[in-house]
Tab-separated table of C-alpha atoms in Angstrom:
chain	number	residue	atom	x	y	z
C	1	MET	CA	-17.029	33.667	7.854
C	2	ALA	CA	-15.885	29.969	7.800
C	3	ARG	CA	-17.705	27.210	6.435
C	4	GLN	CA	-19.761	25.114	8.910
C	5	PRO	CA	-19.137	21.456	8.466
C	6	THR	CA	-21.938	19.144	7.557
C	7	PRO	CA	-21.800	15.695	9.091
C	8	ARG	CA	-22.162	12.746	6.665
C	9	THR	CA	-25.124	10.502	7.563
C	10	ASP	CA	-25.318	8.205	4.482
C	11	ASP	CA	-23.201	6.427	1.888
C	12	ALA	CA	-23.914	9.171	-0.883
C	13	PRO	CA	-21.055	10.025	-3.055
C	14	PRO	CA	-18.919	13.042	-2.070
C	15	ALA	CA	-20.180	16.433	-3.185
C	16	LEU	CA	-16.753	17.345	-4.677
C	17	THR	CA	-14.711	15.815	-7.426
C	18	VAL	CA	-10.980	16.533	-7.835
C	19	ALA	CA	-8.803	15.466	-10.887
C	20	ILE	CA	-5.025	15.271	-10.633
C	21	ILE	CA	-3.379	15.915	-13.904
C	22	GLY	CA	0.025	16.683	-15.386
C	23	ARG	CA	2.727	15.316	-17.662
C	24	PRO	CA	4.217	11.767	-16.944
C	25	ASN	CA	6.356	11.255	-13.859
C	26	VAL	CA	5.512	14.382	-11.835
C	27	GLY	CA	4.051	12.452	-8.800
C	28	LYS	CA	0.302	12.250	-9.559
C	29	SER	CA	-0.064	8.691	-8.363
C	30	THR	CA	1.956	9.497	-5.304
C	31	LEU	CA	-0.392	12.420	-4.345
C	32	PHE	CA	-3.395	10.160	-4.981
C	33	ASN	CA	-2.005	7.623	-2.575
C	34	ARG	CA	-1.342	10.350	-0.148
C	35	LEU	CA	-4.888	11.823	-0.374
C	36	THR	CA	-6.700	8.497	-0.274
C	37	GLY	CA	-4.539	7.041	2.527
C	38	ARG	CA	-3.979	3.813	0.610
C	39	ARG	CA	-1.241	2.619	-1.787
C	40	THR	CA	-3.461	1.665	-4.325
C	41	ALA	CA	-1.961	3.417	-7.472
C	42	ILE	CA	1.056	1.877	-8.987
C	43	VAL	CA	4.120	4.145	-8.256
C	44	HIS	CA	7.290	3.593	-10.344
C	45	ASP	CA	10.185	5.720	-11.541
C	46	ARG	CA	9.381	4.916	-15.152
C	47	PRO	CA	7.072	7.536	-16.754
C	48	GLY	CA	3.830	6.708	-18.098
C	49	VAL	CA	2.883	3.809	-15.711
C	50	THR	CA	-0.626	5.047	-15.095
C	51	ARG	CA	-2.935	4.680	-18.144
C	52	ASP	CA	-6.572	4.389	-16.782
C	53	ARG	CA	-8.388	6.745	-14.592
C	54	ARG	CA	-8.387	5.447	-11.102
C	55	GLU	CA	-10.925	6.808	-8.459
C	56	GLY	CA	-10.848	6.986	-4.657
C	57	ILE	CA	-12.168	8.811	-1.807
C	58	ALA	CA	-10.004	11.477	-0.212
C	59	ASN	CA	-10.202	13.134	3.261
C	60	LEU	CA	-8.074	16.196	3.577
C	61	GLY	CA	-8.633	17.985	7.017
C	62	GLY	CA	-12.266	17.055	7.093
C	63	LEU	CA	-13.013	17.950	3.432
C	64	ARG	CA	-14.155	14.769	1.795
C	65	PHE	CA	-14.056	14.485	-1.999
C	66	ARG	CA	-13.697	12.121	-4.789
C	67	VAL	CA	-10.177	12.180	-6.476
C	68	PHE	CA	-9.142	10.964	-9.872
C	69	ASP	CA	-5.560	9.852	-10.690
C	70	THR	CA	-5.069	10.088	-14.365
C	71	ALA	CA	-2.610	9.101	-17.216
C	72	GLY	CA	0.319	11.572	-17.950
C	73	LEU	CA	-0.524	14.125	-20.721
C	74	GLU	CA	1.603	13.702	-23.689
C	75	GLU	CA	1.646	15.218	-27.330
C	76	ALA	CA	0.800	12.413	-29.659
C	77	GLY	CA	-1.554	11.530	-32.613
C	78	GLU	CA	-5.271	10.961	-31.679
C	79	GLU	CA	-5.240	7.254	-32.615
C	80	THR	CA	-2.019	6.311	-30.800
C	81	LEU	CA	-1.999	4.892	-27.258
C	82	GLU	CA	-0.822	8.031	-25.888
C	83	GLY	CA	-3.505	9.934	-27.678
C	84	ARG	CA	-6.251	7.804	-26.398
C	85	MET	CA	-4.847	8.203	-22.817
C	86	ARG	CA	-4.774	12.103	-23.273
C	87	ARG	CA	-8.503	11.965	-24.364
C	88	MET	CA	-9.372	9.777	-21.374
C	89	THR	CA	-7.630	12.248	-19.032
C	90	LEU	CA	-9.321	15.228	-20.539
C	91	LYS	CA	-12.606	13.530	-20.038
C	92	ALA	CA	-11.642	13.126	-16.362
C	93	VAL	CA	-11.124	16.967	-16.224
C	94	GLY	CA	-14.493	17.530	-17.688
C	95	ASP	CA	-15.999	15.185	-14.963
C	96	ALA	CA	-14.276	17.042	-12.110
C	97	ASP	CA	-15.279	20.093	-10.308
C	98	VAL	CA	-11.614	21.340	-10.000
C	99	ALA	CA	-8.442	20.017	-11.665
C	100	LEU	CA	-4.995	20.027	-9.862
C	101	LEU	CA	-2.199	20.731	-12.513
C	102	LEU	CA	0.993	19.148	-11.059
C	103	VAL	CA	4.284	20.193	-12.067
C	104	ASP	CA	7.850	18.968	-10.806
C	105	ALA	CA	9.297	21.742	-8.880
C	106	LYS	CA	12.920	20.214	-9.058
C	107	ASP	CA	12.869	19.785	-12.856
C	108	GLY	CA	11.330	23.145	-13.336
C	109	ILE	CA	8.801	24.136	-16.117
C	110	MET	CA	8.976	21.903	-19.296
C	111	PRO	CA	7.535	22.671	-22.653
C	112	LEU	CA	4.851	20.000	-22.106
C	113	ASP	CA	3.756	21.877	-18.900
C	114	GLU	CA	3.290	25.131	-20.867
C	115	HIS	CA	1.334	23.291	-23.590
C	116	PHE	CA	-1.016	21.714	-21.382
C	117	ALA	CA	-1.467	24.721	-19.139
C	118	ASP	CA	-2.615	26.621	-22.313
C	119	LEU	CA	-5.002	23.667	-23.208
C	120	LEU	CA	-6.510	23.475	-19.674
C	121	ARG	CA	-7.145	27.265	-19.639
C	122	ARG	CA	-9.717	26.746	-22.425
C	123	GLN	CA	-11.544	24.069	-20.312
C	124	LYS	CA	-14.530	25.021	-18.262
C	125	THR	CA	-13.097	23.223	-15.079
C	126	PRO	CA	-11.070	25.614	-12.791
C	127	VAL	CA	-7.569	24.619	-12.457
C	128	VAL	CA	-5.225	24.727	-9.338
C	129	LEU	CA	-1.469	24.858	-9.917
C	130	VAL	CA	0.352	22.357	-7.621
C	131	ALA	CA	4.215	22.277	-7.450
C	132	ASN	CA	5.218	18.901	-6.197
C	133	LYS	CA	8.632	17.803	-5.099
C	134	ALA	CA	9.062	21.099	-3.450
C	135	GLU	CA	10.950	19.946	-0.392
C	136	GLY	CA	14.262	21.631	0.098
C	137	LYS	CA	16.088	24.568	-1.512
C	138	ALA	CA	16.807	22.803	-4.793
C	139	ALA	CA	13.132	23.244	-5.662
C	140	ASN	CA	12.997	27.014	-5.291
C	141	ALA	CA	14.006	27.801	-8.877
C	142	GLY	CA	11.323	25.606	-10.296
C	143	LEU	CA	8.759	26.873	-7.856
C	144	TYR	CA	9.412	30.498	-8.988
C	145	ASP	CA	9.421	29.318	-12.781
C	146	SER	CA	5.764	28.045	-12.293
C	147	TYR	CA	4.258	31.423	-12.034
C	148	SER	CA	4.962	31.799	-15.770
C	149	LEU	CA	2.215	29.321	-16.485
C	150	GLY	CA	-0.292	31.936	-15.593
C	151	LEU	CA	-2.399	29.895	-13.397
C	152	GLY	CA	-1.997	31.879	-10.300
C	153	ASN	CA	0.131	31.202	-7.350
C	154	PRO	CA	1.473	27.627	-7.139
C	155	VAL	CA	0.843	25.452	-4.170
C	156	PRO	CA	4.175	23.979	-3.022
C	157	ILE	CA	3.813	20.223	-1.716
C	158	SER	CA	5.692	17.064	-1.400
C	159	ALA	CA	3.363	14.294	-1.996
C	160	GLU	CA	6.026	11.737	-1.060
C	161	HIS	CA	6.700	13.380	2.420
C	162	GLY	CA	3.204	14.708	3.157
C	163	GLU	CA	4.433	18.388	3.236
C	164	GLY	CA	2.287	21.327	2.188
C	165	LEU	CA	-1.073	19.696	2.462
C	166	ASN	CA	-2.446	22.522	4.522
C	167	GLY	CA	-2.071	24.858	1.535
C	168	LEU	CA	-3.596	22.186	-0.750
C	169	TYR	CA	-6.557	22.131	1.375
C	170	GLN	CA	-6.953	25.849	1.399
C	171	ALA	CA	-6.831	25.819	-2.414
C	172	ILE	CA	-9.418	23.132	-2.892
C	173	ALA	CA	-11.736	24.377	-0.220
C	174	GLY	CA	-12.691	27.362	-2.092
C	175	TYR	CA	-14.428	25.182	-4.669
C	176	ALA	CA	-16.251	22.835	-2.213
C	177	PRO	CA	-19.852	23.085	-1.374
C	178	PRO	CA	-20.939	23.046	2.256
C	179	GLU	CA	-21.819	19.344	2.212
C	180	ALA	CA	-18.468	18.363	1.251
C	181	PHE	CA	-17.130	19.234	4.805
C	182	ASP	CA	-17.284	16.361	7.149
C	183	ASP	CA	-16.702	16.719	10.755
C	184	GLU	CA	-16.939	12.977	11.398
C	185	ALA	CA	-14.184	12.237	8.845
C	186	ASP	CA	-12.046	10.598	11.423
C	187	THR	CA	-14.539	7.989	12.166
C	188	ASP	CA	-14.592	4.604	10.628
C	189	ASP	CA	-16.718	4.653	7.299
C	190	THR	CA	-18.636	1.415	8.320
C	191	ALA	CA	-19.809	3.019	11.456
C	192	LEU	CA	-21.513	5.899	9.625
C	193	ALA	CA	-24.980	4.625	8.815
C	194	PRO	CA	-28.408	6.461	9.197
C	195	GLU	CA	-30.565	5.508	12.281
C	196	ILE	CA	-34.198	5.128	12.068
C	197	ASP	CA	-36.218	6.162	15.079
C	198	GLY	CA	-33.269	5.656	17.410
C	199	ALA	CA	-33.055	2.064	16.350
C	200	THR	CA	-29.989	0.039	15.457
C	201	PRO	CA	-28.099	1.843	12.478
C	202	VAL	CA	-28.819	0.372	9.182
C	203	LEU	CA	-25.789	-0.269	7.261
C	204	PRO	CA	-25.838	0.688	3.386
C	205	GLU	CA	-26.294	-2.231	0.939
C	206	ARG	CA	-22.948	-3.546	-0.212
C	207	PRO	CA	-22.280	-3.616	-3.873
C	208	LEU	CA	-21.580	-7.208	-5.469
C	209	HIS	CA	-17.889	-7.346	-5.870
C	210	ILE	CA	-17.047	-8.768	-9.329
C	211	ALA	CA	-13.329	-9.146	-10.608
C	212	VAL	CA	-12.747	-9.456	-14.316
C	213	ILE	CA	-9.611	-11.488	-15.167
C	214	GLY	CA	-8.003	-13.092	-17.996
C	215	ARG	CA	-5.054	-13.156	-20.335
C	216	PRO	CA	-3.907	-9.909	-22.083
C	217	ASN	CA	-6.147	-8.663	-25.063
C	218	VAL	CA	-9.102	-10.886	-24.453
C	219	GLY	CA	-11.493	-7.872	-24.068
C	220	LYS	CA	-11.739	-7.357	-20.162
C	221	SER	CA	-11.823	-3.479	-20.474
C	222	THR	CA	-14.161	-3.555	-23.436
C	223	LEU	CA	-16.423	-5.631	-21.419
C	224	ILE	CA	-16.609	-3.330	-18.558
C	225	ASN	CA	-16.995	-0.285	-20.838
C	226	ARG	CA	-20.091	-1.878	-22.535
C	227	LEU	CA	-21.547	-2.726	-19.038
C	228	VAL	CA	-21.214	0.782	-17.518
C	229	GLY	CA	-22.284	2.218	-20.909
C	230	GLU	CA	-19.484	4.727	-21.322
C	231	GLU	CA	-15.709	4.740	-22.490
C	232	ARG	CA	-14.512	4.484	-18.780
C	233	LEU	CA	-11.444	2.336	-19.385
C	234	LEU	CA	-8.780	2.564	-21.991
C	235	THR	CA	-8.968	0.012	-24.878
C	236	GLY	CA	-7.161	-0.777	-27.908
C	237	PRO	CA	-5.296	-3.385	-30.099
C	238	GLU	CA	-2.335	-3.343	-28.038
C	239	PRO	CA	-1.893	-6.141	-25.450
C	240	GLY	CA	-1.412	-5.223	-21.820
C	241	ILE	CA	-2.899	-1.808	-21.886
C	242	THR	CA	-4.326	-2.178	-18.403
C	243	ARG	CA	-1.845	-2.011	-15.577
C	244	ASP	CA	-3.860	-0.888	-12.449
C	245	ALA	CA	-6.691	-2.786	-10.962
C	246	ILE	CA	-9.488	-0.340	-11.535
C	247	ALA	CA	-12.812	-0.537	-9.486
C	248	ILE	CA	-16.025	0.943	-11.058
C	249	ASP	CA	-19.325	1.239	-9.211
C	250	PHE	CA	-22.592	1.070	-11.224
C	251	THR	CA	-26.198	0.012	-10.778
C	252	TYR	CA	-27.773	-2.881	-12.745
C	253	HIS	CA	-31.569	-3.065	-12.515
C	254	GLY	CA	-31.455	-1.346	-9.143
C	255	LYS	CA	-28.744	-3.649	-7.735
C	256	LYS	CA	-25.317	-2.223	-6.926
C	257	LEU	CA	-22.164	-3.776	-8.406
C	258	ARG	CA	-18.513	-3.026	-8.244
C	259	LEU	CA	-16.586	-4.273	-11.218
C	260	VAL	CA	-12.709	-4.469	-11.111
C	261	ASP	CA	-10.799	-4.377	-14.187
C	262	THR	CA	-7.438	-6.157	-13.843
C	263	ALA	CA	-4.238	-6.463	-15.848
C	264	GLY	CA	-3.859	-9.530	-18.176
C	265	VAL	CA	-1.850	-12.329	-16.780
C	266	ARG	CA	0.549	-14.015	-18.889
C	267	LYS	CA	2.482	-17.356	-18.055
C	268	ARG	CA	4.851	-16.821	-15.099
C	269	PRO	CA	8.130	-17.196	-17.157
C	270	LYS	CA	7.101	-14.376	-19.434
C	271	VAL	CA	6.622	-11.934	-16.751
C	272	ILE	CA	9.940	-10.227	-16.271
C	273	ASP	CA	9.282	-6.600	-16.498
C	274	SER	CA	9.083	-4.820	-13.075
C	275	VAL	CA	5.823	-2.897	-13.959
C	276	GLU	CA	4.069	-6.030	-15.241
C	277	LYS	CA	4.960	-7.884	-11.984
C	278	ILE	CA	3.396	-5.200	-10.027
C	279	SER	CA	0.235	-5.249	-12.273
C	280	VAL	CA	0.005	-9.036	-11.938
C	281	GLY	CA	0.480	-8.706	-8.147
C	282	GLU	CA	-2.596	-6.250	-8.189
C	283	THR	CA	-4.670	-8.635	-10.272
C	284	PHE	CA	-4.301	-11.506	-7.614
C	285	GLU	CA	-5.093	-9.064	-4.887
C	286	ALA	CA	-8.206	-7.917	-6.607
C	287	LEU	CA	-9.199	-11.624	-7.124
C	288	LYS	CA	-8.680	-12.356	-3.354
C	289	MET	CA	-11.087	-9.443	-2.494
C	290	ALA	CA	-13.818	-10.379	-5.021
C	291	GLU	CA	-16.971	-12.276	-4.348
C	292	VAL	CA	-17.471	-13.460	-7.879
C	293	VAL	CA	-14.810	-13.840	-10.508
C	294	VAL	CA	-15.508	-13.606	-14.133
C	295	LEU	CA	-12.854	-15.321	-16.263
C	296	VAL	CA	-12.837	-13.909	-19.827
C	297	ILE	CA	-11.368	-16.063	-22.534
C	298	ASP	CA	-10.928	-15.529	-26.174
C	299	ALA	CA	-13.447	-17.720	-28.162
C	300	GLU	CA	-11.235	-17.743	-31.239
C	301	VAL	CA	-8.199	-19.163	-29.107
C	302	GLY	CA	-10.276	-21.403	-26.820
C	303	LEU	CA	-9.465	-22.458	-23.331
C	304	ASP	CA	-5.714	-21.913	-22.929
C	305	LYS	CA	-3.647	-23.547	-20.105
C	306	GLN	CA	-3.164	-20.102	-18.568
C	307	ASP	CA	-7.002	-19.725	-18.382
C	308	LEU	CA	-7.048	-23.056	-16.405
C	309	THR	CA	-4.274	-21.888	-14.083
C	310	LEU	CA	-6.335	-18.886	-13.361
C	311	ALA	CA	-9.515	-20.902	-12.714
C	312	ARG	CA	-7.564	-23.055	-10.279
C	313	PHE	CA	-6.425	-20.197	-8.488
C	314	VAL	CA	-9.919	-18.782	-8.190
C	315	GLU	CA	-11.093	-22.242	-6.775
C	316	GLU	CA	-8.188	-22.253	-4.323
C	317	GLU	CA	-9.248	-18.767	-3.019
C	318	GLY	CA	-12.771	-19.942	-2.535
C	319	ARG	CA	-14.428	-17.402	-4.902
C	320	ALA	CA	-17.592	-18.166	-7.203
C	321	LEU	CA	-16.308	-18.479	-10.867
C	322	ILE	CA	-18.030	-17.712	-14.217
C	323	VAL	CA	-16.360	-18.323	-17.565
C	324	ALA	CA	-17.194	-15.629	-20.198
C	325	VAL	CA	-16.326	-16.607	-23.748
C	326	ASN	CA	-15.835	-13.329	-25.588
C	327	LYS	CA	-15.808	-12.562	-29.254
C	328	TRP	CA	-18.452	-15.024	-29.682
C	329	ASP	CA	-19.822	-13.083	-32.816
C	330	LYS	CA	-16.637	-14.128	-34.768
C	331	ILE	CA	-17.238	-17.918	-34.272
C	332	LYS	CA	-18.899	-19.785	-37.060
C	333	THR	CA	-18.772	-23.363	-35.566
C	334	LYS	CA	-20.460	-22.367	-32.349
C	335	ASP	CA	-21.725	-25.645	-31.101
C	336	ALA	CA	-18.588	-27.318	-31.619
C	337	THR	CA	-16.506	-24.566	-30.015
C	338	LEU	CA	-18.842	-24.398	-26.898
C	339	GLU	CA	-18.672	-28.268	-26.526
C	340	ARG	CA	-14.768	-28.314	-26.697
C	341	ILE	CA	-14.708	-25.618	-23.960
C	342	LYS	CA	-17.026	-27.091	-21.596
C	343	GLU	CA	-15.370	-30.625	-22.031
C	344	ARG	CA	-12.013	-29.128	-21.425
C	345	LEU	CA	-13.285	-27.519	-18.187
C	346	GLU	CA	-14.827	-30.682	-16.868
C	347	GLN	CA	-11.601	-32.605	-17.605
C	348	SER	CA	-9.009	-30.150	-16.221
C	349	LEU	CA	-11.140	-28.426	-13.630
C	350	ALA	CA	-12.829	-31.482	-11.951
C	351	GLN	CA	-12.785	-29.890	-8.403
C	352	LEU	CA	-15.089	-27.253	-9.701
C	353	PRO	CA	-17.661	-29.082	-11.911
C	354	ARG	CA	-20.472	-27.477	-14.017
C	355	VAL	CA	-18.933	-23.794	-13.906
C	356	PRO	CA	-21.407	-21.440	-15.666
C	357	VAL	CA	-20.095	-20.731	-19.286
C	358	ILE	CA	-21.683	-17.689	-20.896
C	359	THR	CA	-20.973	-16.784	-24.586
C	360	ILE	CA	-20.771	-12.925	-24.943
C	361	SER	CA	-19.615	-10.325	-27.282
C	362	ALA	CA	-18.366	-7.256	-25.416
C	363	ALA	CA	-18.085	-5.305	-28.603
C	364	THR	CA	-21.831	-5.813	-29.421
C	365	GLY	CA	-23.142	-6.282	-25.988
C	366	GLN	CA	-24.432	-9.766	-26.829
C	367	ARG	CA	-25.819	-11.748	-23.707
C	368	LEU	CA	-24.208	-9.300	-21.128
C	369	ASP	CA	-27.441	-9.429	-19.280
C	370	GLN	CA	-27.102	-13.068	-18.890
C	371	LEU	CA	-23.562	-12.668	-17.725
C	372	ILE	CA	-24.594	-10.359	-14.758
C	373	ASP	CA	-27.640	-12.590	-13.925
C	374	ALA	CA	-25.252	-15.613	-13.710
C	375	ALA	CA	-23.012	-13.527	-11.375
C	376	PHE	CA	-25.895	-12.921	-9.161
C	377	ARG	CA	-26.944	-16.596	-9.170
C	378	ALA	CA	-23.454	-17.561	-8.538
C	379	HIS	CA	-23.230	-15.102	-5.613
C	380	GLY	CA	-26.313	-16.727	-4.108
C	381	VAL	CA	-25.082	-20.244	-4.315
C	382	TRP	CA	-21.610	-19.045	-2.744
C	383	SER	CA	-23.632	-17.470	0.044
C	384	THR	CA	-26.019	-20.689	0.635
C	385	HIS	CA	-26.541	-21.930	4.147
C	386	ILE	CA	-28.113	-25.258	4.715
C	387	SER	CA	-29.810	-26.264	7.927
C	388	THR	CA	-28.152	-29.016	9.961
C	389	SER	CA	-31.185	-31.242	10.089
C	390	LYS	CA	-31.233	-31.292	6.288
C	391	LEU	CA	-27.536	-31.914	6.062
C	392	ASN	CA	-27.795	-34.946	8.412
C	393	ARG	CA	-30.892	-36.407	6.602
C	394	TRP	CA	-28.772	-36.246	3.417
C	395	LEU	CA	-25.691	-37.731	5.230
C	396	GLU	CA	-27.782	-40.675	6.555
C	397	ALA	CA	-29.047	-41.540	3.054
C	398	THR	CA	-25.756	-40.933	1.356
C	399	VAL	CA	-23.816	-43.245	3.888
C	400	ALA	CA	-26.437	-45.880	3.716
C	401	GLN	CA	-26.104	-46.043	-0.029
C	402	ASN	CA	-22.445	-46.044	-0.099
C	403	PRO	CA	-20.857	-46.622	3.330
C	404	PRO	CA	-17.182	-45.384	3.982
C	405	PRO	CA	-14.453	-47.973	3.459
C	406	LEU	CA	-12.483	-49.883	6.043
C	407	SER	CA	-9.627	-47.899	7.617
C	408	ILE	CA	-6.063	-48.964	7.262
C	409	HIS	CA	-6.574	-50.865	10.552
C	410	LYS	CA	-9.387	-52.898	8.961
C	411	GLN	CA	-11.961	-51.138	11.144
C	412	ARG	CA	-15.183	-49.405	9.833
C	413	ILE	CA	-15.088	-45.536	9.615
C	414	LYS	CA	-18.239	-43.994	10.844
C	415	LEU	CA	-19.552	-40.558	9.906
C	416	ARG	CA	-21.640	-39.492	12.830
C	417	TYR	CA	-23.074	-36.261	11.815
C	418	MET	CA	-22.070	-33.049	10.042
C	419	THR	CA	-22.925	-29.271	10.023
C	420	GLN	CA	-22.184	-26.195	7.777
C	421	ALA	CA	-19.410	-24.225	9.459
C	422	LYS	CA	-19.566	-21.046	7.387
C	423	THR	CA	-20.545	-19.743	3.947
C	424	ARG	CA	-18.579	-17.918	1.356
C	425	PRO	CA	-17.613	-20.600	0.196
C	426	PRO	CA	-19.833	-23.306	1.698
C	427	THR	CA	-17.828	-25.114	4.326
C	428	PHE	CA	-18.896	-28.304	5.866
C	429	LEU	CA	-17.695	-30.104	8.986
C	430	PHE	CA	-17.976	-33.882	9.292
C	431	PHE	CA	-17.572	-35.674	12.621
C	432	SER	CA	-15.995	-39.048	12.050
C	433	THR	CA	-14.197	-41.789	13.704
C	434	ARG	CA	-10.706	-42.295	12.424
C	435	ALA	CA	-11.100	-39.163	10.449
C	436	GLY	CA	-7.502	-39.254	9.147
C	437	ASP	CA	-8.298	-42.612	7.552
C	438	LEU	CA	-11.012	-41.418	5.226
C	439	PRO	CA	-9.808	-41.636	1.494
C	440	GLU	CA	-9.634	-38.617	-0.805
C	441	SER	CA	-11.919	-40.560	-3.200
C	442	TYR	CA	-14.785	-40.781	-0.636
C	443	MET	CA	-14.542	-36.984	0.105
C	444	ARG	CA	-14.967	-36.338	-3.547
C	445	TYR	CA	-18.048	-38.705	-3.367
C	446	LEU	CA	-19.362	-36.510	-0.535
C	447	ALA	CA	-18.715	-33.324	-2.363
C	448	ASN	CA	-20.449	-34.364	-5.474
C	449	GLY	CA	-23.303	-35.664	-3.592
C	450	LEU	CA	-23.642	-32.350	-1.850
C	451	ARG	CA	-23.577	-30.497	-5.088
C	452	GLU	CA	-26.250	-32.710	-6.494
C	453	ALA	CA	-28.702	-32.568	-3.661
C	454	PHE	CA	-28.296	-28.844	-2.702
C	455	ASP	CA	-27.473	-27.172	-6.210
C	456	LEU	CA	-24.129	-26.046	-5.313
C	457	ASP	CA	-22.602	-26.199	-8.744
C	458	GLY	CA	-20.019	-23.631	-9.910
C	459	VAL	CA	-18.773	-22.632	-6.519
C	460	PRO	CA	-15.821	-24.273	-4.411
C	461	LEU	CA	-16.805	-26.491	-1.409
C	462	ARG	CA	-14.632	-26.917	1.732
C	463	LEU	CA	-15.138	-30.290	3.411
C	464	ASN	CA	-13.387	-30.798	6.904
C	465	LEU	CA	-13.299	-33.841	9.019
C	466	LYS	CA	-13.223	-33.805	12.828
C	467	LYS	CA	-12.901	-36.545	15.367
C	468	PRO	CA	-15.482	-36.376	18.034
C	469	ALA	CA	-14.338	-35.279	21.517
C	470	ASN	CA	-13.595	-38.134	23.858
C	471	PRO	CA	-15.329	-37.191	27.193
C	472	PHE	CA	-12.671	-39.176	29.108
C	473	VAL	CA	-9.656	-37.638	27.707
C	474	ASN	CA	-8.350	-34.094	27.992
C	475	GLU	CA	-8.067	-32.716	24.381
C	476	ASP	CA	-5.076	-30.459	25.394
C	477	THR	CA	-2.974	-33.009	27.048
C	478	GLY	CA	-4.251	-36.252	25.771
C	479	GLN	CA	-4.187	-37.588	29.283
C	480	PRO	CA	-7.246	-39.422	30.778
C	481	LEU	CA	-9.555	-37.205	32.944
C	482	LYS	CA	-9.714	-37.849	36.613
C	483	SER	CA	-12.925	-39.166	38.054
C	484	LYS	CA	-15.524	-36.500	38.775
C	485	ARG	CA	-17.319	-38.499	41.436
C	486	PRO	CA	-17.626	-36.871	44.887
C	487	LYS	CA	-14.915	-37.798	47.451
C	488	LYS	CA	-17.443	-39.202	49.792
C	489	LEU	CA	-18.919	-41.455	47.094
C	490	ASN	CA	-15.394	-42.703	46.210
C	491	GLU	CA	-14.730	-43.723	49.854
C	492	ARG	CA	-18.097	-45.621	50.076
C	493	PHE	CA	-17.002	-47.574	46.927
C	494	SER	CA	-13.700	-48.388	48.410
C	495	ARG	CA	-15.239	-49.750	51.737
C	496	ARG	CA	-17.504	-52.062	49.793
C	497	ARG	CA	-14.569	-53.393	47.947
């Protein structure tokens, strides 16, 4: 009897978890992207590109499940980078309900495939053997060889071309509980929200989206591991371990957060490797999608020029910024070090004054609660909306104290009124005569006044000027408008003349 699909009515996590495992360069990330429907995992011809466990939500023929993309399994010492990657992959297998062991049907079965097939047989998690790159006759020999692994019938697929997914569905569906089958899987996720007494659907609470950025080896992954309370991301003394932008959801004091770990960003001339270029591109994409950005710097190094470059990019993108000074437990002259960092920020990032600076230690967990609290406060400021009446009372007092200068035509510039056009970041619209003649220095004066009056420190502000519409001129053509008086009234005035 076929399973009856159960419609999903809330934002609960999927009831089934699948881990994709295998030796390097067999197509794990390609299959992950195929199942999730997004090109999120880095795909490259070079083996071993994936290092951290990436998670996504897959939908395969109405079967909805969480899927892990993992690092390639390699034989190496436990304390080496490859050994730590293997440990993280096996942890993902333990967290999954079923594991997909990928082999390359074109290359055939390699000794590494046999070694890890033996290893996986001793795990509690059931294993499904999947022969990838099985398109064409050239893959038949490798497909037949895969029977020797003793893991049952292989499922032939081509992740790159999307072939064989029906067989993969059949193999996974046997391990899925009834609630994993979703007959509304083709609808938009944002439209699936519970209804209360037939009222308007209530959308689930969105998590606060925080991107953690910085130079290589400043402790970004260690910070996230400490926050979520488990070794979720690969760490080590080697710089540049993180390559993918990895999103992790967790709850802090009942509030939902989504932390995104990103690859370290070096100075542009040093980024010549193709994989590093892709990783840096993912970092900037993650920054653009974030609401709050935590810039992690090394307390022992101080505020580097590259840190300031990243901070300026955050300001240009209009995101709330927090500076986390990591490895603070190793600093002896704490007051002097903190003063130097704040002074450098004020001098080199004048467009974003009084950015929150939190001294932390990711290794010991020092002041991480303060860091998260600061992120929520920054998000609140970033989302601030001020009423038009308050803004115009402030504008009147501000202009009275320091009127705008004369224009280049020796005429007084008048700021008539203002309003807040939008939030995230706070954006203000000023209606002014001769708007193009108002100098940049006076715009900075207005911005600083807004920050002071309405506590808008630490977030970007956008100030736009607009000339009031002339009721006698067509804005599209610039031509004078024709008289709107009735025709008979015009005739009466002409007879009097």
